[in-house]
């Protein structure tokens, strides 16, 4: 039997696939980096599994995470999103995605996008931890504090340090698969 990190709901194939194929795997795709930043923010106060189960609906509702389109959303589009049962219908989180699209477009002009911006914080290489148990893994770190503060200064919303640490794990800036998990120490 394959051993996985304890947080994975083995009864949810989406969750198993996310753990095995995405979480902790370095991502350099701008669209996915933008998507994950917004999904991690949408997760605030909820379980990641809830968001993951709605991910396909989010992609449709948010124009496949096209930041240029999202930046132009108006009140009519916001009302449509808030009526969509396929996403988390929270006005602040929907507004944050629109704000984040505008902040992302500015970041793209300034430094080329999330990929060069984020990976510069870790010198282009993921941090690979060797936690023996889930409880050893922190909820945030001084690095996630720094990134959170910088993103906030740049106008991004729902980017607190805990959200950013989860984001760093999700996009593979940090590999926190526990020792014993079949994904621990894999080469990318």
Coordinates of N, CA, C and O in Angstrom, one line a residue:
X1 N 0.8 -1.2 0.0 CA 0.0 0.0 0.0 C 0.9 1.2 0.0 O 1.9 1.3 0.7
X2 N 0.5 2.2 -0.8 CA 1.2 3.5 -0.9 C 1.0 4.3 0.4 O -0.1 4.6 0.8
X3 N 2.1 4.8 1.0 CA 2.0 5.7 2.1 C 2.0 7.1 1.7 O 2.8 7.6 0.9
X4 N 1.0 7.9 2.2 CA 0.9 9.3 1.9 C 0.9 10.1 3.2 O 0.7 9.6 4.3
X5 N 1.0 11.4 3.1 CA 0.9 12.4 4.2 C -0.5 12.2 4.8 O -1.5 11.9 4.1
X6 N -0.5 12.3 6.1 CA -1.8 12.0 6.9 C -2.9 12.9 6.6 O -4.1 12.6 6.8
X7 N -2.7 14.1 6.0 CA -3.8 15.0 5.7 C -4.7 14.6 4.5 O -5.7 15.2 4.3
X8 N -4.2 13.7 3.7 CA -4.9 13.3 2.5 C -6.2 12.5 2.8 O -6.1 11.5 3.5
X9 N -7.3 12.9 2.3 CA -8.5 12.1 2.4 C -8.4 11.0 1.3 O -8.7 11.3 0.1
X10 N -8.1 9.8 1.7 CA -7.9 8.7 0.7 C -9.2 8.3 0.0 O -9.2 7.7 -1.0
X11 N -10.4 8.8 0.5 CA -11.6 8.5 -0.2 C -12.0 9.5 -1.3 O -13.0 9.3 -2.0
X12 N -11.1 10.5 -1.5 CA -11.4 11.5 -2.5 C -10.3 11.5 -3.5 O -9.2 11.9 -3.3
X13 N -10.6 10.9 -4.7 CA -9.6 10.8 -5.8 C -8.9 12.1 -6.2 O -7.8 12.2 -6.5
X14 N -9.7 13.2 -6.1 CA -9.1 14.5 -6.4 C -8.0 14.9 -5.4 O -7.0 15.5 -5.8
X15 N -8.3 14.6 -4.2 CA -7.4 14.9 -3.1 C -6.1 14.1 -3.2 O -5.0 14.6 -3.1
X16 N -6.3 12.8 -3.5 CA -5.1 11.9 -3.7 C -4.3 12.4 -4.9 O -3.1 12.4 -4.8
X17 N -4.9 12.7 -6.0 CA -4.2 13.1 -7.2 C -3.5 14.5 -6.9 O -2.3 14.6 -7.3
X18 N -4.1 15.4 -6.2 CA -3.5 16.7 -5.8 C -2.3 16.4 -5.0 O -1.2 17.0 -5.3
X19 N -2.4 15.6 -4.0 CA -1.2 15.2 -3.1 C -0.1 14.6 -4.0 O 1.1 15.0 -3.8
X20 N -0.4 13.7 -4.8 CA 0.6 12.9 -5.5 C 1.2 13.6 -6.7 O 2.4 13.4 -7.0
X21 N 0.4 14.5 -7.3 CA 0.9 15.1 -8.6 C 1.2 16.6 -8.5 O 1.9 17.1 -9.4
X22 N 0.7 17.3 -7.5 CA 0.8 18.8 -7.5 C 1.5 19.3 -6.2 O 2.5 20.1 -6.3
X23 N 1.0 18.9 -5.1 CA 1.5 19.4 -3.8 C 3.0 19.2 -3.6 O 3.4 18.0 -3.7
X24 N 3.8 20.2 -3.5 CA 5.2 20.0 -3.3 C 6.0 19.9 -4.6 O 7.2 19.8 -4.6
X25 N 5.3 20.0 -5.7 CA 6.0 19.9 -7.0 C 6.2 21.3 -7.5 O 5.2 22.1 -7.7
X26 N 7.4 21.7 -7.8 CA 7.7 23.1 -8.2 C 6.9 23.4 -9.5 O 6.9 22.7 -10.5
X27 N 6.2 24.6 -9.4 CA 5.4 25.1 -10.5 C 5.9 26.4 -11.0 O 6.3 27.3 -10.2
X28 N 6.0 26.5 -12.3 CA 6.5 27.7 -12.9 C 5.5 28.2 -13.9 O 5.8 29.1 -14.7
X29 N 4.3 27.7 -14.0 CA 3.3 28.1 -14.9 C 2.5 29.3 -14.3 O 1.9 29.2 -13.3
X30 N 2.5 30.4 -15.0 CA 1.9 31.6 -14.5 C 0.4 31.5 -14.2 O 0.0 32.0 -13.2
X31 N -0.3 30.8 -15.1 CA -1.7 30.7 -14.9 C -2.0 29.9 -13.6 O -2.9 30.3 -12.8
X32 N -1.3 28.8 -13.5 CA -1.5 28.0 -12.3 C -1.1 28.7 -11.0 O -1.7 28.6 -10.0
X33 N 0.0 29.5 -11.1 CA 0.5 30.2 -9.9 C -0.6 31.2 -9.5 O -0.9 31.4 -8.3
X34 N -1.2 31.9 -10.5 CA -2.3 32.9 -10.2 C -3.5 32.2 -9.7 O -4.1 32.6 -8.7
X35 N -3.9 31.0 -10.3 CA -5.0 30.3 -9.8 C -4.8 29.8 -8.4 O -5.7 30.0 -7.5
X36 N -3.7 29.3 -8.1 CA -3.4 28.7 -6.7 C -3.4 29.8 -5.7 O -3.9 29.7 -4.6
X37 N -2.9 31.0 -6.0 CA -2.9 32.1 -5.1 C -4.3 32.5 -4.7 O -4.6 32.7 -3.5
X38 N -5.2 32.5 -5.7 CA -6.6 32.8 -5.4 C -7.3 31.7 -4.7 O -8.2 32.0 -3.8
X39 N -7.1 30.5 -5.1 CA -7.7 29.4 -4.4 C -7.3 29.2 -3.0 O -8.1 28.9 -2.1
X40 N -6.0 29.5 -2.7 CA -5.6 29.4 -1.3 C -6.3 30.5 -0.5 O -6.7 30.3 0.6
X41 N -6.5 31.7 -1.1 CA -7.2 32.7 -0.4 C -8.7 32.4 -0.2 O -9.3 32.7 0.8
X42 N -9.3 31.7 -1.2 CA -10.7 31.3 -1.1 C -10.8 30.3 0.0 O -11.9 30.1 0.6
X43 N -9.8 29.5 0.3 CA -9.8 28.5 1.3 C -9.8 29.0 2.7 O -10.3 28.3 3.6
X44 N -9.5 30.3 2.9 CA -9.4 30.9 4.3 C -10.7 30.5 5.1 O -11.8 30.8 4.6
X45 N -10.5 29.9 6.2 CA -11.6 29.5 7.1 C -12.3 28.2 6.7 O -13.3 27.8 7.3
X46 N -11.9 27.6 5.6 CA -12.5 26.4 5.1 C -11.4 25.3 5.0 O -10.2 25.6 5.2
X47 N -11.8 24.1 4.6 CA -10.8 23.1 4.3 C -10.3 23.2 2.9 O -11.1 23.6 2.0
X48 N -9.1 22.8 2.6 CA -8.6 22.8 1.3 C -9.4 21.8 0.4 O -9.6 22.1 -0.8
X49 N -9.9 20.8 1.0 CA -10.7 19.8 0.2 C -11.9 20.4 -0.4 O -12.3 20.2 -1.5
X50 N -12.5 21.3 0.4 CA -13.7 22.0 -0.1 C -13.4 22.8 -1.3 O -14.1 22.8 -2.3
X51 N -12.3 23.5 -1.3 CA -11.9 24.3 -2.5 C -11.5 23.4 -3.6 O -11.9 23.7 -4.8
X52 N -10.7 22.4 -3.3 CA -10.3 21.5 -4.4 C -11.5 20.8 -5.1 O -11.5 20.7 -6.3
X53 N -12.5 20.5 -4.4 CA -13.7 19.9 -5.0 C -14.4 20.9 -5.9 O -15.2 20.5 -6.8
X54 N -14.2 22.2 -5.7 CA -14.8 23.3 -6.5 C -13.9 23.8 -7.6 O -14.2 24.7 -8.3
X55 N -12.7 23.3 -7.7 CA -11.6 23.9 -8.5 C -12.1 23.9 -10.0 O -11.9 25.0 -10.7
X56 N -12.7 22.9 -10.5 CA -13.1 22.9 -11.9 C -14.2 24.0 -12.2 O -14.1 24.7 -13.2
X57 N -15.1 24.2 -11.2 CA -16.1 25.2 -11.3 C -15.4 26.6 -11.3 O -15.9 27.5 -12.0
X58 N -14.4 26.7 -10.4 CA -13.7 28.0 -10.3 C -13.1 28.4 -11.7 O -13.1 29.5 -12.1
X59 N -12.5 27.4 -12.3 CA -11.9 27.6 -13.6 C -12.8 28.2 -14.6 O -12.5 29.1 -15.4
X60 N -14.0 27.6 -14.7 CA -15.0 28.0 -15.6 C -15.5 29.4 -15.2 O -15.6 30.4 -16.0
X61 N -15.9 29.6 -13.9 CA -16.4 30.9 -13.4 C -15.4 32.0 -13.6 O -15.9 33.1 -13.9
X62 N -14.2 31.8 -13.4 CA -13.1 32.8 -13.5 C -12.3 32.8 -14.8 O -11.1 33.1 -14.8
X63 N -13.0 32.4 -15.9 CA -12.4 32.5 -17.2 C -11.0 31.8 -17.3 O -10.1 32.4 -17.8
X64 N -10.9 30.6 -16.8 CA -9.7 29.9 -16.8 C -8.5 30.7 -16.2 O -7.4 30.6 -16.6
X65 N -8.8 31.5 -15.2 CA -7.9 32.3 -14.5 C -7.1 33.3 -15.4 O -5.9 33.6 -15.2
X66 N -7.8 33.8 -16.4 CA -7.2 34.9 -17.2 C -7.3 36.2 -16.5 O -8.3 36.8 -16.4
X67 N -6.1 36.6 -16.0 CA -6.1 37.8 -15.1 C -6.6 39.1 -15.9 O -7.2 39.9 -15.3
X68 N -6.3 39.2 -17.2 CA -6.8 40.4 -17.9 C -8.3 40.4 -17.9 O -8.9 41.5 -17.8
X69 N -9.0 39.3 -18.1 CA -10.4 39.3 -18.1 C -11.0 39.5 -16.7 O -11.9 40.3 -16.5
X70 N -10.4 38.9 -15.7 CA -10.8 39.1 -14.3 C -10.7 40.5 -13.8 O -11.6 41.0 -13.1
X71 N -9.6 41.2 -14.2 CA -9.4 42.6 -13.8 C -10.5 43.5 -14.3 O -10.7 44.5 -13.7
X72 N -11.2 43.1 -15.4 CA -12.3 43.9 -15.9 C -13.7 43.5 -15.4 O -14.7 44.0 -15.9
X73 N -13.8 42.6 -14.5 CA -15.1 42.2 -14.0 C -15.8 43.4 -13.4 O -15.3 44.2 -12.7
X74 N -17.1 43.4 -13.7 CA -18.0 44.5 -13.2 C -19.0 43.9 -12.2 O -18.9 42.7 -11.9
X75 N -19.8 44.8 -11.7 CA -20.8 44.4 -10.7 C -21.7 43.3 -11.2 O -22.2 42.4 -10.4
X76 N -22.1 43.3 -12.5 CA -22.9 42.3 -13.1 C -22.2 40.9 -13.0 O -22.8 39.9 -12.6
X77 N -20.9 40.9 -13.3 CA -20.1 39.6 -13.2 C -20.0 39.2 -11.7 O -20.1 38.0 -11.4
X78 N -19.8 40.1 -10.9 CA -19.7 39.8 -9.4 C -21.0 39.2 -9.0 O -21.0 38.2 -8.3
X79 N -22.1 39.7 -9.3 CA -23.4 39.2 -9.0 C -23.6 37.8 -9.5 O -24.1 36.9 -8.8
X80 N -23.1 37.5 -10.7 CA -23.2 36.2 -11.4 C -22.3 35.2 -10.5 O -22.8 34.1 -10.3
X81 N -21.1 35.7 -10.1 CA -20.3 34.8 -9.4 C -20.9 34.5 -8.0 O -20.8 33.3 -7.5
X82 N -21.5 35.5 -7.4 CA -22.0 35.3 -6.0 C -23.3 34.4 -6.1 O -23.7 33.8 -5.0
X83 N -23.8 34.2 -7.3 CA -25.0 33.3 -7.4 C -24.6 31.9 -7.9 O -25.4 31.0 -8.0
X84 N -23.3 31.7 -8.1 CA -22.7 30.4 -8.6 C -22.5 29.4 -7.5 O -21.5 29.6 -6.7
X85 N -23.3 28.4 -7.4 CA -23.0 27.4 -6.3 C -21.8 26.6 -6.5 O -21.4 25.9 -5.6
X86 N -21.1 26.7 -7.6 CA -19.9 25.9 -7.9 C -18.7 26.5 -7.3 O -17.6 25.9 -7.3
X87 N -18.8 27.7 -6.7 CA -17.6 28.4 -6.1 C -18.0 28.8 -4.7 O -19.2 28.7 -4.3
X88 N -17.1 29.2 -3.9 CA -17.4 29.8 -2.6 C -17.9 31.2 -2.7 O -17.2 32.0 -3.3
X89 N -19.2 31.4 -2.4 CA -19.9 32.6 -2.7 C -19.7 33.6 -1.5 O -20.6 33.9 -0.7
X90 N -18.5 34.1 -1.4 CA -18.2 35.1 -0.4 C -17.7 36.4 -1.1 O -16.8 36.4 -1.9
X91 N -18.5 37.4 -0.9 CA -18.2 38.7 -1.6 C -16.7 39.2 -1.4 O -16.1 39.6 -2.4
X92 N -16.2 39.1 -0.2 CA -14.8 39.5 0.0 C -13.8 38.7 -0.8 O -12.8 39.2 -1.4
X93 N -14.1 37.4 -0.9 CA -13.1 36.5 -1.6 C -13.3 36.7 -3.2 O -12.3 36.7 -3.9
X94 N -14.5 37.0 -3.6 CA -14.7 37.3 -5.1 C -14.0 38.6 -5.4 O -13.3 38.7 -6.4
X95 N -14.2 39.6 -4.5 CA -13.6 40.9 -4.8 C -12.1 40.8 -4.7 O -11.3 41.5 -5.5
X96 N -11.6 39.9 -3.8 CA -10.1 39.7 -3.7 C -9.5 39.2 -5.0 O -8.4 39.6 -5.4
X97 N -10.2 38.3 -5.7 CA -9.7 37.7 -6.9 C -9.6 38.8 -8.0 O -8.6 38.8 -8.8
X98 N -10.6 39.7 -8.0 CA -10.5 40.9 -9.0 C -9.3 41.8 -8.6 O -8.6 42.2 -9.5
X99 N -9.2 42.1 -7.4 CA -8.1 43.0 -6.9 C -6.8 42.3 -7.2 O -5.8 42.9 -7.7
X100 N -6.7 41.0 -6.9 CA -5.5 40.2 -7.2 C -5.1 40.2 -8.7 O -3.9 40.2 -9.0
X101 N -6.1 40.2 -9.5 CA -5.9 40.2 -11.0 C -5.2 41.5 -11.4 O -4.2 41.5 -12.1
X102 N -5.7 42.6 -10.8 CA -5.1 43.9 -11.1 C -3.6 44.0 -10.5 O -2.7 44.5 -11.2
X103 N -3.5 43.5 -9.3 CA -2.1 43.5 -8.7 C -1.2 42.6 -9.5 O 0.0 42.9 -9.6
X104 N -1.7 41.5 -9.9 CA -0.9 40.5 -10.7 C -0.4 41.2 -12.0 O 0.7 41.0 -12.4
X105 N -1.3 41.9 -12.7 CA -0.9 42.5 -13.9 C 0.2 43.5 -13.7 O 1.1 43.7 -14.5
X106 N 0.1 44.3 -12.6 CA 1.2 45.2 -12.3 C 2.5 44.5 -12.0 O 3.5 44.9 -12.4
X107 N 2.4 43.4 -11.2 CA 3.6 42.6 -10.9 C 4.2 42.0 -12.2 O 5.4 42.0 -12.3
X108 N 3.3 41.6 -13.1 CA 3.8 41.1 -14.4 C 4.7 42.2 -15.2 O 5.7 41.9 -15.7
X109 N 4.1 43.4 -15.2 CA 4.9 44.5 -15.8 C 6.2 44.8 -15.1 O 7.2 45.1 -15.8
X110 N 6.1 44.7 -13.8 CA 7.3 45.1 -13.0 C 8.4 44.1 -13.0 O 9.6 44.4 -13.2
X111 N 8.1 42.8 -12.8 CA 9.1 41.7 -12.7 C 8.9 40.5 -13.6 O 9.7 39.6 -13.5
X112 N 7.8 40.5 -14.4 CA 7.6 39.4 -15.3 C 6.6 38.4 -14.8 O 6.3 37.5 -15.6
X113 N 6.1 38.6 -13.6 CA 5.0 37.7 -13.2 C 5.3 37.0 -11.8 O 6.4 37.3 -11.2
X114 N 4.4 36.1 -11.4 CA 4.6 35.4 -10.1 C 5.8 34.5 -10.1 O 6.5 34.3 -9.1
X115 N 6.1 33.8 -11.3 CA 7.2 32.9 -11.3 C 8.5 33.5 -10.9 O 9.1 33.1 -10.0
X116 N 9.0 34.5 -11.6 CA 10.2 35.1 -11.2 C 10.2 35.8 -9.9 O 11.1 35.7 -9.1
X117 N 9.0 36.4 -9.5 CA 8.9 37.0 -8.3 C 9.0 36.1 -7.1 O 9.8 36.2 -6.2
X118 N 8.2 35.0 -7.1 CA 8.2 34.0 -6.0 C 9.5 33.2 -5.9 O 10.0 33.1 -4.8
X119 N 10.0 32.7 -7.0 CA 11.1 31.8 -7.0 C 12.4 32.5 -6.6 O 13.4 31.9 -6.1
X120 N 12.4 33.9 -6.8 CA 13.6 34.6 -6.3 C 13.7 34.6 -4.8 O 14.9 34.6 -4.3
X121 N 12.6 34.4 -4.1 CA 12.7 34.3 -2.6 C 13.5 33.1 -2.1 O 13.9 33.1 -1.0
X122 N 13.5 32.0 -3.0 CA 14.2 30.8 -2.6 C 15.3 30.5 -3.5 O 15.8 29.3 -3.6
X123 N 15.8 31.5 -4.2 CA 17.0 31.3 -5.1 C 16.7 30.3 -6.2 O 17.6 29.6 -6.7
X124 N 15.4 30.1 -6.6 CA 15.1 29.3 -7.7 C 15.0 27.8 -7.3 O 14.7 27.0 -8.2
X125 N 15.2 27.4 -6.1 CA 15.2 26.0 -5.7 C 14.2 25.8 -4.5 O 14.2 26.6 -3.6
X126 N 13.4 24.8 -4.5 CA 12.5 24.5 -3.5 C 13.2 24.2 -2.1 O 14.3 23.7 -2.1
X127 N 12.5 24.6 -1.1 CA 12.9 24.2 0.3 C 12.4 22.8 0.5 O 11.2 22.6 0.4
X128 N 13.3 21.9 0.9 CA 12.9 20.5 1.1 C 13.0 20.2 2.6 O 14.2 20.1 3.1
X129 N 11.9 20.0 3.2 CA 11.9 19.7 4.7 C 11.9 18.2 4.9 O 11.6 17.5 4.0
X130 N 12.2 17.8 6.1 CA 12.3 16.4 6.5 C 11.5 16.2 7.7 O 11.9 15.6 8.7
X131 N 10.2 16.6 7.7 CA 9.3 16.4 8.9 C 9.0 14.9 9.0 O 8.7 14.3 8.0
X132 N 9.0 14.4 10.2 CA 8.7 13.0 10.5 C 7.2 12.8 10.7 O 6.6 11.8 10.5
X133 N 6.5 13.9 11.1 CA 5.1 13.9 11.4 C 4.4 15.2 11.0 O 5.1 16.2 11.0
X134 N 3.2 15.1 10.6 CA 2.4 16.3 10.2 C 2.5 17.4 11.2 O 2.6 18.6 10.9
X135 N 2.5 17.1 12.5 CA 2.5 18.1 13.6 C 3.8 18.9 13.6 O 3.8 20.0 14.2
X136 N 4.9 18.4 13.0 CA 6.1 19.2 13.0 C 6.1 20.3 12.0 O 6.9 21.3 12.1
X137 N 5.3 20.2 11.0 CA 5.2 21.2 9.9 C 4.6 22.5 10.4 O 3.5 22.5 11.0
X138 N 5.2 23.6 10.2 CA 4.7 24.9 10.7 C 3.5 25.4 9.8 O 3.4 25.0 8.6
X139 N 2.7 26.3 10.4 CA 1.6 26.9 9.6 C 2.1 28.1 8.9 O 1.5 28.5 7.9
X140 N 3.2 28.7 9.3 CA 3.8 29.8 8.7 C 5.3 29.9 9.1 O 5.7 29.2 10.1
X141 N 6.1 30.6 8.3 CA 7.5 30.8 8.6 C 7.9 32.2 8.4 O 7.1 33.0 7.9
X142 N 9.1 32.6 8.8 CA 9.6 34.0 8.6 C 9.6 34.3 7.1 O 9.3 35.4 6.7
X143 N 9.8 33.3 6.2 CA 9.8 33.5 4.8 C 8.3 33.8 4.3 O 8.1 34.7 3.5
X144 N 7.4 33.0 4.8 CA 6.0 33.3 4.4 C 5.5 34.6 4.9 O 4.7 35.3 4.3
X145 N 6.0 35.0 6.1 CA 5.7 36.4 6.7 C 6.2 37.4 5.7 O 5.5 38.4 5.4
X146 N 7.5 37.3 5.2 CA 8.1 38.3 4.3 C 7.3 38.4 3.0 O 7.0 39.5 2.5
X147 N 7.0 37.2 2.4 CA 6.2 37.2 1.1 C 4.9 37.8 1.3 O 4.4 38.6 0.5
X148 N 4.2 37.4 2.4 CA 2.9 37.9 2.7 C 2.9 39.5 2.8 O 2.0 40.1 2.2
X149 N 3.8 40.0 3.5 CA 3.9 41.5 3.7 C 4.2 42.1 2.4 O 3.6 43.2 2.0
X150 N 5.1 41.6 1.5 CA 5.4 42.2 0.3 C 4.2 42.1 -0.7 O 3.9 43.1 -1.4
X151 N 3.5 41.0 -0.7 CA 2.3 40.9 -1.6 C 1.2 41.9 -1.1 O 0.6 42.5 -2.0
X152 N 1.0 42.0 0.2 CA 0.1 43.0 0.7 C 0.4 44.4 0.3 O -0.5 45.1 -0.1
X153 N 1.7 44.7 0.4 CA 2.1 46.1 -0.1 C 1.9 46.3 -1.5 O 1.6 47.4 -2.0
X154 N 1.9 45.2 -2.3 CA 1.6 45.3 -3.8 C 0.1 45.3 -4.1 O -0.2 45.2 -5.2
X155 N -0.7 45.2 -3.0 CA -2.2 45.3 -3.2 C -2.9 44.0 -3.3 O -4.1 44.0 -3.4
X156 N -2.2 42.9 -3.1 CA -2.9 41.6 -3.1 C -3.7 41.4 -1.8 O -3.3 41.9 -0.8
X157 N -4.8 40.6 -1.9 CA -5.7 40.4 -0.8 C -5.8 38.9 -0.5 O -5.5 38.1 -1.4
X158 N -6.1 38.6 0.7 CA -6.2 37.2 1.3 C -4.8 36.5 1.1 O -4.7 35.5 0.5
X159 N -3.8 37.2 1.5 CA -2.4 36.7 1.4 C -1.7 36.8 2.7 O -0.5 37.1 2.8
X160 N -2.4 36.4 3.8 CA -1.8 36.4 5.1 C -0.7 35.3 5.1 O -0.6 34.4 4.2
X161 N 0.1 35.3 6.1 CA 1.3 34.4 6.2 C 0.9 32.9 6.1 O 1.6 32.1 5.5
X162 N -0.2 32.5 6.8 CA -0.6 31.1 6.8 C -1.1 30.7 5.4 O -0.7 29.6 5.0
X163 N -1.8 31.6 4.8 CA -2.3 31.3 3.4 C -1.1 31.2 2.5 O -1.0 30.3 1.7
X164 N -0.1 32.1 2.7 CA 1.1 32.1 1.8 C 1.9 30.8 2.0 O 2.4 30.2 1.1
X165 N 2.0 30.4 3.3 CA 2.8 29.1 3.5 C 2.1 28.0 2.8 O 2.8 27.1 2.1
X166 N 0.8 27.9 2.9 CA 0.0 26.8 2.2 C 0.2 26.9 0.7 O 0.4 25.9 0.0
X167 N 0.2 28.2 0.2 CA 0.5 28.4 -1.2 C 1.9 27.9 -1.6 O 2.0 27.3 -2.6
X168 N 2.9 28.2 -0.8 CA 4.2 27.8 -1.1 C 4.3 26.3 -1.1 O 5.0 25.7 -2.0
X169 N 3.6 25.6 -0.3 CA 3.5 24.1 -0.3 C 2.8 23.7 -1.6 O 3.3 22.8 -2.3
X170 N 1.7 24.3 -1.9 CA 0.9 23.9 -3.1 C 1.6 24.1 -4.4 O 1.4 23.3 -5.3
X171 N 2.5 25.1 -4.5 CA 3.2 25.3 -5.8 C 4.6 24.8 -5.7 O 5.4 25.0 -6.7
X172 N 5.0 24.1 -4.7 CA 6.3 23.4 -4.6 C 7.5 24.3 -4.2 O 8.6 23.9 -4.4
X173 N 7.2 25.5 -3.8 CA 8.4 26.3 -3.3 C 8.9 25.7 -2.0 O 10.1 25.8 -1.7
X174 N 8.0 25.0 -1.3 CA 8.3 24.2 -0.1 C 7.8 22.8 -0.3 O 6.7 22.6 -0.8
X175 N 8.6 21.8 -0.1 CA 8.2 20.4 -0.2 C 8.1 19.9 1.3 O 9.2 19.6 1.9
X176 N 6.9 19.8 1.7 CA 6.7 19.3 3.1 C 6.1 17.9 3.2 O 5.5 17.6 4.2
X177 N 6.3 17.1 2.2 CA 5.9 15.7 2.3 C 6.7 15.1 3.4 O 7.9 15.2 3.5
X178 N 6.0 14.4 4.4 CA 6.7 13.9 5.5 C 7.5 12.7 5.1 O 7.3 12.0 4.1
X179 N 8.6 12.4 5.9 CA 9.4 11.3 5.7 C 8.5 10.0 5.8 O 7.7 10.0 6.7
X180 N 8.6 9.2 4.9 CA 7.7 8.0 4.9 C 6.7 8.1 3.8 O 6.2 7.1 3.3
X181 N 6.3 9.3 3.4 CA 5.4 9.5 2.3 C 6.1 9.1 1.0 O 7.3 9.4 0.8
X182 N 5.4 8.5 0.1 CA 6.0 8.0 -1.1 C 6.5 9.2 -2.0 O 7.3 9.0 -2.9
X183 N 6.0 10.4 -1.7 CA 6.4 11.6 -2.5 C 7.6 12.3 -1.8 O 8.2 13.2 -2.5
X184 N 8.0 11.9 -0.6 CA 9.1 12.6 0.1 C 10.4 12.4 -0.7 O 10.7 11.2 -1.0
X185 N 11.1 13.4 -0.9 CA 12.4 13.4 -1.6 C 12.4 13.1 -3.0 O 13.5 12.8 -3.6
X186 N 11.3 13.1 -3.7 CA 11.3 12.8 -5.1 C 12.0 13.9 -5.9 O 12.0 15.0 -5.5
X187 N 12.5 13.5 -7.0 CA 13.2 14.5 -7.9 C 12.1 15.0 -8.8 O 11.3 14.3 -9.3
X188 N 12.3 16.3 -9.2 CA 11.4 16.9 -10.1 C 12.1 17.4 -11.3 O 13.0 18.0 -11.4

